[in-house]
Amino acid sequence: MRENSAFLVLEDGTVYGGRSFGAPAPAVEALVPLDPGAPVPSRFAGEVVFNTAMSGYHEVLTDPSYTGQLVTMTYPHIGNYGDLGDWSEVGPEGDVQREQIKAAGFVVRSVYRGPVPDGRVGLSDFLAANGTPGISEVDTRALTLRLREKGSLLGVITAPTSAGGAELSARDRERAVAFLKSFPQMVGRNLIREVGIDRYRAAEGIDGAHFALLDCGSKANIVRELQALGCRVSLFPSSAEAEAVLDARPDAVIISNGPGDPAVLTDQIETIRSLIGRVPTFGICLGHQLIGLALGAQTYKMKFGHHGVNHPVRDERTKRVFVTSQNHGFAVNEKTLPAGTDVWFRNANDGSVEGLINEKLRIMCAQFHPESAPGPRDSTWIFREFLNHI
């Protein structure tokens, strides 16, 4: 085995060999099963998901919604244009208190290791600077097919205990699987404590519609899109209570995207429930799911979720289909929606709920990311639609 070899081990015992890049992966001998209640590592292990985008790897890595996940890119060659901090989606105003990369690790078929344009850094260096391991030369097609068949699985990027073998030893594999058996599944995980701002930030200026953004791990471009429409945006941590939000006298509230299981976010659900009916309420991704839960609906874990920039969505009012960017592993159960709340958008591939609307309660939300630009501008009109409703 080569000097810097690494392995991706899945919870079902499947092993994929490759080559380490970015931050060093921990040795198998360092993988000790986690005690109940012990801190969960934020790097090298997590839920393995696949992303079908051909580019935008920097935005994927820095998207707070990927917290706790090992991201596999299905496009075979990644990294050729480098990384630039200005592209990061780390949140409003770029929260410098946390590392830029939010994903737990990165899995690719081929990583570019050559020169990049001036002012940028190479992908491997960017990962290393953020303490994030990567593994290349993985058969990502086989891995993706396995995830489609079995569903998203926990995985760990690790280095062999000793060099020389062409495969991970049976003992090392068993040790990695034992570690993963102690690692928490995504269902039941509250991850928004690890993302988003930690204090209130008042909107600047006096003109324009005033949005209160409940930051559960917001992507930076949500704020940019609202500001481009002349809006003012006040930022609230995800722990903010309803009365504190209303005291800012917003024209509307928008609940951001974020990571983890929405059903366990009981404090945020209660806050949103207290806001509904008192102020127009909008949501994106996790925010959409939390609004559904606040209305009394239920969410469920999808088999392998939607991750990529080429997902077709249909507007159920106009029947228009457009291309969207998505990253979610949970969805709202349509059968549990209360009367008066209708499906606004629907996934054109699997029919899952991609948006809700309740005219009486002044609610609109989208499961996908209208602040992204895969179409390239197919869904940014949704921000204007939000603005029209206030």
Short mmCIF file of C-alpha atoms in Angstrom, two decimals:
data_model
loop_
_atom_site.label_atom_id
_atom_site.label_comp_id
_atom_site.label_asym_id
_atom_site.label_seq_id
_atom_site.Cartn_x
_atom_site.Cartn_y
_atom_site.Cartn_z
CA MET A 1 0.00 0.00 0.00
CA ARG A 2 1.28 3.50 -0.78
CA GLU A 3 2.69 5.67 1.96
CA ASN A 4 -0.36 7.96 2.33
CA SER A 5 -3.05 5.38 1.75
CA ALA A 6 -6.46 5.72 3.41
CA PHE A 7 -9.74 3.85 3.59
CA LEU A 8 -13.41 4.71 3.77
CA VAL A 9 -15.18 2.16 5.96
CA LEU A 10 -18.98 1.97 6.04
CA GLU A 11 -21.05 0.77 8.96
CA ASP A 12 -22.04 -2.37 7.02
CA GLY A 13 -18.36 -3.34 6.77
CA THR A 14 -17.82 -2.27 3.16
CA VAL A 15 -14.33 -0.85 2.60
CA TYR A 16 -13.13 1.50 -0.18
CA GLY A 17 -9.40 2.04 -0.56
CA GLY A 18 -7.86 5.30 -1.71
CA ARG A 19 -5.26 7.97 -1.14
CA SER A 20 -5.32 10.56 1.63
CA PHE A 21 -5.38 14.30 0.94
CA GLY A 22 -6.21 17.32 3.05
CA ALA A 23 -5.82 16.80 6.79
CA PRO A 24 -4.42 13.40 7.84
CA ALA A 25 -7.03 10.75 8.57
CA PRO A 26 -6.85 9.16 12.02
CA ALA A 27 -5.25 5.73 12.26
CA VAL A 28 -7.59 2.82 12.80
CA GLU A 29 -5.97 2.12 16.17
CA ALA A 30 -7.17 5.55 17.34
CA LEU A 31 -10.83 4.70 16.68
CA VAL A 32 -12.28 3.96 20.08
CA PRO A 33 -16.04 3.37 20.50
CA LEU A 34 -17.80 6.43 21.89
CA ASP A 35 -19.27 6.29 25.37
CA PRO A 36 -22.95 7.35 25.68
CA GLY A 37 -23.10 11.11 26.03
CA ALA A 38 -19.46 11.60 24.99
CA PRO A 39 -18.60 14.40 22.53
CA VAL A 40 -19.06 13.32 18.91
CA PRO A 41 -16.13 14.05 16.55
CA SER A 42 -16.97 16.70 13.96
CA ARG A 43 -14.40 15.40 11.47
CA PHE A 44 -13.47 12.13 9.69
CA ALA A 45 -16.75 10.31 10.48
CA GLY A 46 -20.42 10.87 9.76
CA GLU A 47 -23.29 10.05 7.43
CA VAL A 48 -22.02 9.32 3.90
CA VAL A 49 -24.04 11.09 1.19
CA PHE A 50 -23.44 11.61 -2.53
CA ASN A 51 -23.67 14.94 -4.36
CA THR A 52 -24.36 14.99 -8.11
CA ALA A 53 -22.98 18.49 -8.84
CA MET A 54 -20.24 18.87 -11.45
CA SER A 55 -18.77 21.95 -9.77
CA GLY A 56 -19.31 24.07 -6.66
CA TYR A 57 -17.30 21.80 -4.37
CA HIS A 58 -16.16 24.81 -2.30
CA GLU A 59 -19.75 25.84 -1.63
CA VAL A 60 -20.65 22.25 -0.76
CA LEU A 61 -17.82 21.93 1.75
CA THR A 62 -18.68 25.21 3.46
CA ASP A 63 -22.46 24.73 3.50
CA PRO A 64 -23.58 24.42 7.16
CA SER A 65 -26.26 21.92 6.08
CA TYR A 66 -23.48 19.37 5.44
CA THR A 67 -22.41 19.36 9.09
CA GLY A 68 -21.97 15.78 10.26
CA GLN A 69 -21.71 14.31 6.76
CA LEU A 70 -18.98 12.78 4.61
CA VAL A 71 -19.67 14.15 1.14
CA THR A 72 -19.01 12.00 -1.93
CA MET A 73 -18.87 13.80 -5.29
CA THR A 74 -20.18 11.73 -8.19
CA TYR A 75 -18.38 13.90 -10.76
CA PRO A 76 -15.05 12.12 -11.27
CA HIS A 77 -12.55 15.02 -11.15
CA ILE A 78 -12.66 17.66 -8.41
CA GLY A 79 -10.51 20.64 -7.43
CA ASN A 80 -9.18 22.04 -10.70
CA TYR A 81 -10.09 25.69 -10.02
CA GLY A 82 -8.98 25.79 -6.38
CA ASP A 83 -10.68 27.46 -3.42
CA LEU A 84 -11.35 31.07 -2.46
CA GLY A 85 -12.69 32.26 0.89
CA ASP A 86 -15.11 34.68 -0.78
CA TRP A 87 -17.08 31.70 -2.13
CA SER A 88 -17.76 30.23 1.30
CA GLU A 89 -21.31 29.64 2.51
CA VAL A 90 -20.34 29.72 6.18
CA GLY A 91 -23.18 32.05 7.09
CA PRO A 92 -24.10 35.72 7.37
CA GLU A 93 -21.06 37.97 7.22
CA GLY A 94 -18.76 34.94 7.40
CA ASP A 95 -18.66 33.89 11.04
CA VAL A 96 -14.91 33.79 11.75
CA GLN A 97 -15.42 32.02 15.07
CA ARG A 98 -15.78 28.68 13.31
CA GLU A 99 -13.84 26.85 10.62
CA GLN A 100 -15.02 27.48 7.08
CA ILE A 101 -15.52 23.82 6.17
CA LYS A 102 -18.62 22.27 7.69
CA ALA A 103 -18.55 18.80 6.08
CA ALA A 104 -16.91 16.07 8.15
CA GLY A 105 -14.88 14.77 5.22
CA PHE A 106 -14.60 14.64 1.44
CA VAL A 107 -14.62 11.61 -0.89
CA VAL A 108 -13.66 11.92 -4.57
CA ARG A 109 -12.53 9.78 -7.50
CA SER A 110 -9.73 12.06 -8.65
CA VAL A 111 -8.42 15.21 -6.95
CA TYR A 112 -6.54 17.92 -8.84
CA ARG A 113 -3.14 18.62 -7.26
CA GLY A 114 -1.68 21.15 -9.73
CA PRO A 115 -1.40 24.96 -9.70
CA VAL A 116 -4.46 27.19 -9.24
CA PRO A 117 -5.11 30.85 -10.16
CA ASP A 118 -3.41 33.56 -8.09
CA GLY A 119 -5.17 34.34 -4.84
CA ARG A 120 -6.66 30.86 -4.49
CA VAL A 121 -5.46 27.78 -2.63
CA GLY A 122 -5.50 24.16 -3.72
CA LEU A 123 -8.30 21.93 -2.51
CA SER A 124 -5.97 19.72 -0.47
CA ASP A 125 -4.47 22.76 1.27
CA PHE A 126 -7.94 24.17 1.96
CA LEU A 127 -9.03 20.92 3.57
CA ALA A 128 -5.82 20.71 5.59
CA ALA A 129 -6.17 24.29 6.86
CA ASN A 130 -9.64 23.40 8.15
CA GLY A 131 -8.66 20.09 9.73
CA THR A 132 -10.78 18.09 7.29
CA PRO A 133 -9.62 14.76 5.81
CA GLY A 134 -10.21 13.78 2.21
CA ILE A 135 -9.82 10.52 0.35
CA SER A 136 -9.29 10.27 -3.41
CA GLU A 137 -9.03 7.40 -5.92
CA VAL A 138 -12.20 5.90 -4.47
CA ASP A 139 -14.58 4.02 -6.76
CA THR A 140 -17.26 6.67 -6.24
CA ARG A 141 -19.59 5.06 -8.76
CA ALA A 142 -19.68 1.82 -6.78
CA LEU A 143 -20.05 3.79 -3.54
CA THR A 144 -22.95 5.83 -4.93
CA LEU A 145 -24.73 2.71 -6.17
CA ARG A 146 -24.34 1.15 -2.72
CA LEU A 147 -25.83 4.22 -1.04
CA ARG A 148 -28.73 4.21 -3.50
CA GLU A 149 -29.35 0.55 -2.72
CA LYS A 150 -28.81 0.58 1.05
CA GLY A 151 -29.57 4.20 1.86
CA SER A 152 -27.23 6.67 3.53
CA LEU A 153 -24.75 4.89 5.81
CA LEU A 154 -22.36 6.01 8.51
CA GLY A 155 -18.73 5.98 7.46
CA VAL A 156 -15.24 6.86 8.66
CA ILE A 157 -12.12 7.95 6.77
CA THR A 158 -9.14 6.24 8.37
CA ALA A 159 -5.51 5.31 7.81
CA PRO A 160 -4.24 1.74 8.16
CA THR A 161 -2.45 0.72 11.33
CA SER A 162 0.50 -0.55 9.32
CA ALA A 163 1.65 -0.12 5.74
CA GLY A 164 2.25 -2.91 3.28
CA GLY A 165 -1.12 -4.55 2.66
CA ALA A 166 -3.26 -3.95 -0.40
CA GLU A 167 -6.39 -4.10 1.73
CA LEU A 168 -7.46 -3.08 5.20
CA SER A 169 -6.90 -5.99 7.56
CA ALA A 170 -9.91 -7.83 8.97
CA ARG A 171 -8.92 -6.68 12.46
CA ASP A 172 -8.73 -3.01 11.39
CA ARG A 173 -12.06 -3.26 9.59
CA GLU A 174 -13.72 -4.73 12.67
CA ARG A 175 -12.27 -1.93 14.78
CA ALA A 176 -13.64 0.73 12.41
CA VAL A 177 -17.08 -0.91 12.30
CA ALA A 178 -17.17 -1.14 16.11
CA PHE A 179 -16.44 2.60 16.25
CA LEU A 180 -19.25 3.33 13.80
CA LYS A 181 -21.72 1.24 15.81
CA SER A 182 -21.18 3.70 18.67
CA PHE A 183 -21.51 6.75 16.40
CA PRO A 184 -24.93 8.49 16.42
CA GLN A 185 -27.20 8.13 13.42
CA MET A 186 -28.46 11.31 11.74
CA VAL A 187 -31.98 10.59 12.98
CA GLY A 188 -32.19 12.20 16.40
CA ARG A 189 -29.13 14.45 16.01
CA ASN A 190 -29.39 18.12 16.94
CA LEU A 191 -26.59 19.77 14.95
CA ILE A 192 -27.68 23.40 14.79
CA ARG A 193 -25.76 24.14 18.00
CA GLU A 194 -22.61 23.79 15.89
CA VAL A 195 -23.61 26.32 13.21
CA GLY A 196 -25.09 29.78 12.86
CA ILE A 197 -24.54 32.99 14.80
CA ASP A 198 -24.59 33.14 18.58
CA ARG A 199 -25.88 36.68 19.08
CA TYR A 200 -28.44 39.09 17.63
CA ARG A 201 -27.32 41.37 14.82
CA ALA A 202 -29.62 44.28 14.00
CA ALA A 203 -30.38 45.25 10.41
CA GLU A 204 -28.58 48.26 9.02
CA GLY A 205 -30.37 51.15 7.30
CA ILE A 206 -33.94 52.39 7.57
CA ASP A 207 -35.38 51.63 4.14
CA GLY A 208 -36.65 48.41 2.62
CA ALA A 209 -38.69 45.50 3.92
CA HIS A 210 -37.35 44.18 7.20
CA PHE A 211 -36.71 40.43 7.45
CA ALA A 212 -35.85 38.66 10.70
CA LEU A 213 -33.67 35.66 9.85
CA LEU A 214 -33.65 32.79 12.37
CA ASP A 215 -30.18 31.38 11.71
CA CYS A 216 -30.14 27.59 12.04
CA GLY A 217 -27.04 27.39 9.84
CA SER A 218 -27.90 29.88 7.13
CA LYS A 219 -26.06 29.99 3.83
CA ALA A 220 -24.49 33.40 3.22
CA ASN A 221 -26.28 33.85 -0.10
CA ILE A 222 -29.73 33.95 1.54
CA VAL A 223 -28.81 37.30 3.08
CA ARG A 224 -27.19 38.48 -0.16
CA GLU A 225 -30.33 37.71 -2.21
CA LEU A 226 -32.59 39.57 0.22
CA GLN A 227 -30.25 42.55 0.33
CA ALA A 228 -30.11 42.58 -3.48
CA LEU A 229 -33.88 43.17 -3.41
CA GLY A 230 -33.40 46.16 -1.10
CA CYS A 231 -34.39 44.32 2.07
CA ARG A 232 -32.95 44.78 5.53
CA VAL A 233 -32.07 41.61 7.42
CA SER A 234 -31.82 41.24 11.20
CA LEU A 235 -30.06 38.07 12.29
CA PHE A 236 -31.17 35.99 15.25
CA PRO A 237 -29.53 32.89 16.71
CA SER A 238 -31.58 29.71 16.41
CA SER A 239 -32.22 29.84 20.16
CA ALA A 240 -34.10 33.15 19.95
CA GLU A 241 -37.63 33.20 21.37
CA ALA A 242 -40.64 34.48 19.48
CA GLU A 243 -41.11 37.65 21.53
CA ALA A 244 -37.48 38.66 21.01
CA VAL A 245 -37.96 38.29 17.27
CA LEU A 246 -41.20 40.28 17.26
CA ASP A 247 -39.64 43.04 19.38
CA ALA A 248 -37.44 43.84 16.37
CA ARG A 249 -40.67 44.71 14.49
CA PRO A 250 -39.90 42.71 11.31
CA ASP A 251 -42.16 42.74 8.28
CA ALA A 252 -41.55 38.99 7.95
CA VAL A 253 -39.60 36.13 9.48
CA ILE A 254 -37.51 33.67 7.46
CA ILE A 255 -36.25 30.39 8.91
CA SER A 256 -32.93 29.29 7.39
CA ASN A 257 -31.46 26.03 6.25
CA GLY A 258 -29.38 23.91 8.61
CA PRO A 259 -28.17 20.40 9.45
CA GLY A 260 -29.54 17.42 11.35
CA ASP A 261 -32.95 16.02 12.26
CA PRO A 262 -35.67 18.71 12.35
CA ALA A 263 -37.96 16.70 14.62
CA VAL A 264 -35.66 17.06 17.65
CA LEU A 265 -35.54 20.87 17.45
CA THR A 266 -38.44 21.33 19.84
CA ASP A 267 -37.42 24.83 21.00
CA GLN A 268 -37.24 26.13 17.43
CA ILE A 269 -40.52 24.44 16.52
CA GLU A 270 -42.24 26.12 19.47
CA THR A 271 -40.78 29.51 18.53
CA ILE A 272 -42.03 29.17 14.96
CA ARG A 273 -45.44 28.02 16.18
CA SER A 274 -45.65 31.21 18.25
CA LEU A 275 -44.72 33.36 15.24
CA ILE A 276 -47.16 31.80 12.77
CA GLY A 277 -50.24 33.93 12.27
CA ARG A 278 -48.59 37.00 13.81
CA VAL A 279 -46.12 37.77 11.02
CA PRO A 280 -45.54 36.38 7.50
CA THR A 281 -43.31 33.34 7.87
CA PHE A 282 -41.02 31.90 5.22
CA GLY A 283 -38.63 28.96 5.28
CA ILE A 284 -35.78 27.38 3.29
CA CYS A 285 -34.73 23.71 3.56
CA LEU A 286 -34.58 22.97 7.32
CA GLY A 287 -36.73 26.07 7.80
CA HIS A 288 -39.36 24.51 5.53
CA GLN A 289 -39.30 21.31 7.59
CA LEU A 290 -39.55 23.21 10.88
CA ILE A 291 -42.55 25.17 9.61
CA GLY A 292 -44.21 21.90 8.64
CA LEU A 293 -43.61 20.52 12.12
CA ALA A 294 -44.86 23.74 13.73
CA LEU A 295 -48.09 23.37 11.74
CA GLY A 296 -48.57 19.85 13.12
CA ALA A 297 -47.18 17.81 10.22
CA GLN A 298 -44.48 15.14 10.54
CA THR A 299 -41.10 14.67 8.91
CA TYR A 300 -39.31 11.47 7.89
CA LYS A 301 -35.79 10.35 6.99
CA MET A 302 -35.35 9.82 3.26
CA LYS A 303 -33.48 6.79 1.95
CA PHE A 304 -30.53 8.79 0.57
CA GLY A 305 -31.93 12.30 0.27
CA HIS A 306 -31.41 14.93 -2.41
CA HIS A 307 -27.90 16.36 -2.76
CA GLY A 308 -26.90 18.23 -5.91
CA VAL A 309 -27.70 21.10 -8.26
CA ASN A 310 -29.77 19.33 -10.90
CA HIS A 311 -33.02 18.38 -9.15
CA PRO A 312 -36.21 19.19 -11.11
CA VAL A 313 -39.06 20.72 -9.12
CA ARG A 314 -42.62 21.48 -10.26
CA ASP A 315 -44.63 24.51 -9.13
CA GLU A 316 -48.03 22.96 -8.41
CA ARG A 317 -49.81 26.25 -9.14
CA THR A 318 -48.35 26.89 -12.60
CA LYS A 319 -47.05 23.36 -13.42
CA ARG A 320 -43.76 24.95 -14.44
CA VAL A 321 -40.69 22.77 -13.85
CA PHE A 322 -37.34 24.32 -12.98
CA VAL A 323 -33.87 23.19 -11.89
CA THR A 324 -32.95 23.49 -8.21
CA SER A 325 -30.05 23.05 -5.82
CA GLN A 326 -30.79 20.72 -2.92
CA ASN A 327 -29.18 19.25 0.17
CA HIS A 328 -31.50 17.45 2.55
CA GLY A 329 -32.00 14.01 4.01
CA PHE A 330 -35.39 14.64 5.66
CA ALA A 331 -38.73 15.61 4.14
CA VAL A 332 -42.23 16.63 5.20
CA ASN A 333 -44.82 13.85 5.14
CA GLU A 334 -47.58 15.13 2.86
CA LYS A 335 -50.21 12.86 4.43
CA THR A 336 -49.84 14.66 7.77
CA LEU A 337 -50.33 18.23 6.47
CA PRO A 338 -53.17 20.11 8.20
CA ALA A 339 -56.15 21.53 6.32
CA GLY A 340 -55.39 24.86 4.69
CA THR A 341 -51.74 24.04 4.00
CA ASP A 342 -51.09 23.05 0.40
CA VAL A 343 -48.12 21.63 -1.45
CA TRP A 344 -46.53 24.53 -3.34
CA PHE A 345 -43.65 22.61 -4.96
CA ARG A 346 -43.16 18.93 -5.71
CA ASN A 347 -40.06 16.99 -6.74
CA ALA A 348 -40.52 15.95 -10.37
CA ASN A 349 -38.49 12.75 -9.86
CA ASP A 350 -39.93 11.15 -6.72
CA GLY A 351 -43.00 13.28 -5.97
CA SER A 352 -41.79 14.35 -2.52
CA VAL A 353 -42.87 17.67 -1.01
CA GLU A 354 -40.58 20.54 -2.00
CA GLY A 355 -42.58 23.50 -0.69
CA LEU A 356 -45.66 24.54 1.27
CA ILE A 357 -48.06 27.47 1.17
CA ASN A 358 -50.80 28.60 3.54
CA GLU A 359 -52.41 31.83 2.36
CA LYS A 360 -54.48 32.39 5.50
CA LEU A 361 -51.49 32.08 7.84
CA ARG A 362 -49.16 33.87 5.39
CA ILE A 363 -46.72 30.97 5.12
CA MET A 364 -44.49 30.09 2.17
CA CYS A 365 -41.50 27.75 2.26
CA ALA A 366 -39.23 25.79 -0.05
CA GLN A 367 -37.30 22.58 0.59
CA PHE A 368 -34.65 23.45 -2.01
CA HIS A 369 -32.25 26.42 -2.09
CA PRO A 370 -33.54 29.39 -4.13
CA GLU A 371 -30.42 31.36 -3.16
CA SER A 372 -28.32 28.95 -5.21
CA ALA A 373 -27.97 29.32 -8.97
CA PRO A 374 -27.95 25.98 -10.79
CA GLY A 375 -30.32 26.98 -13.57
CA PRO A 376 -28.51 29.45 -13.39
CA ARG A 377 -31.26 31.70 -11.97
CA ASP A 378 -34.26 29.37 -12.10
CA SER A 379 -35.53 29.87 -8.56
CA THR A 380 -34.37 33.27 -7.29
CA TRP A 381 -37.84 34.60 -8.16
CA ILE A 382 -39.01 32.96 -4.94
CA PHE A 383 -37.40 35.74 -2.91
CA ARG A 384 -39.45 38.28 -4.87
CA GLU A 385 -42.50 36.12 -4.17
CA PHE A 386 -41.74 36.31 -0.46
CA LEU A 387 -41.41 40.08 -0.75
CA ASN A 388 -44.71 40.39 -2.62
CA HIS A 389 -46.52 38.66 0.25
CA ILE A 390 -45.51 41.34 2.76
#
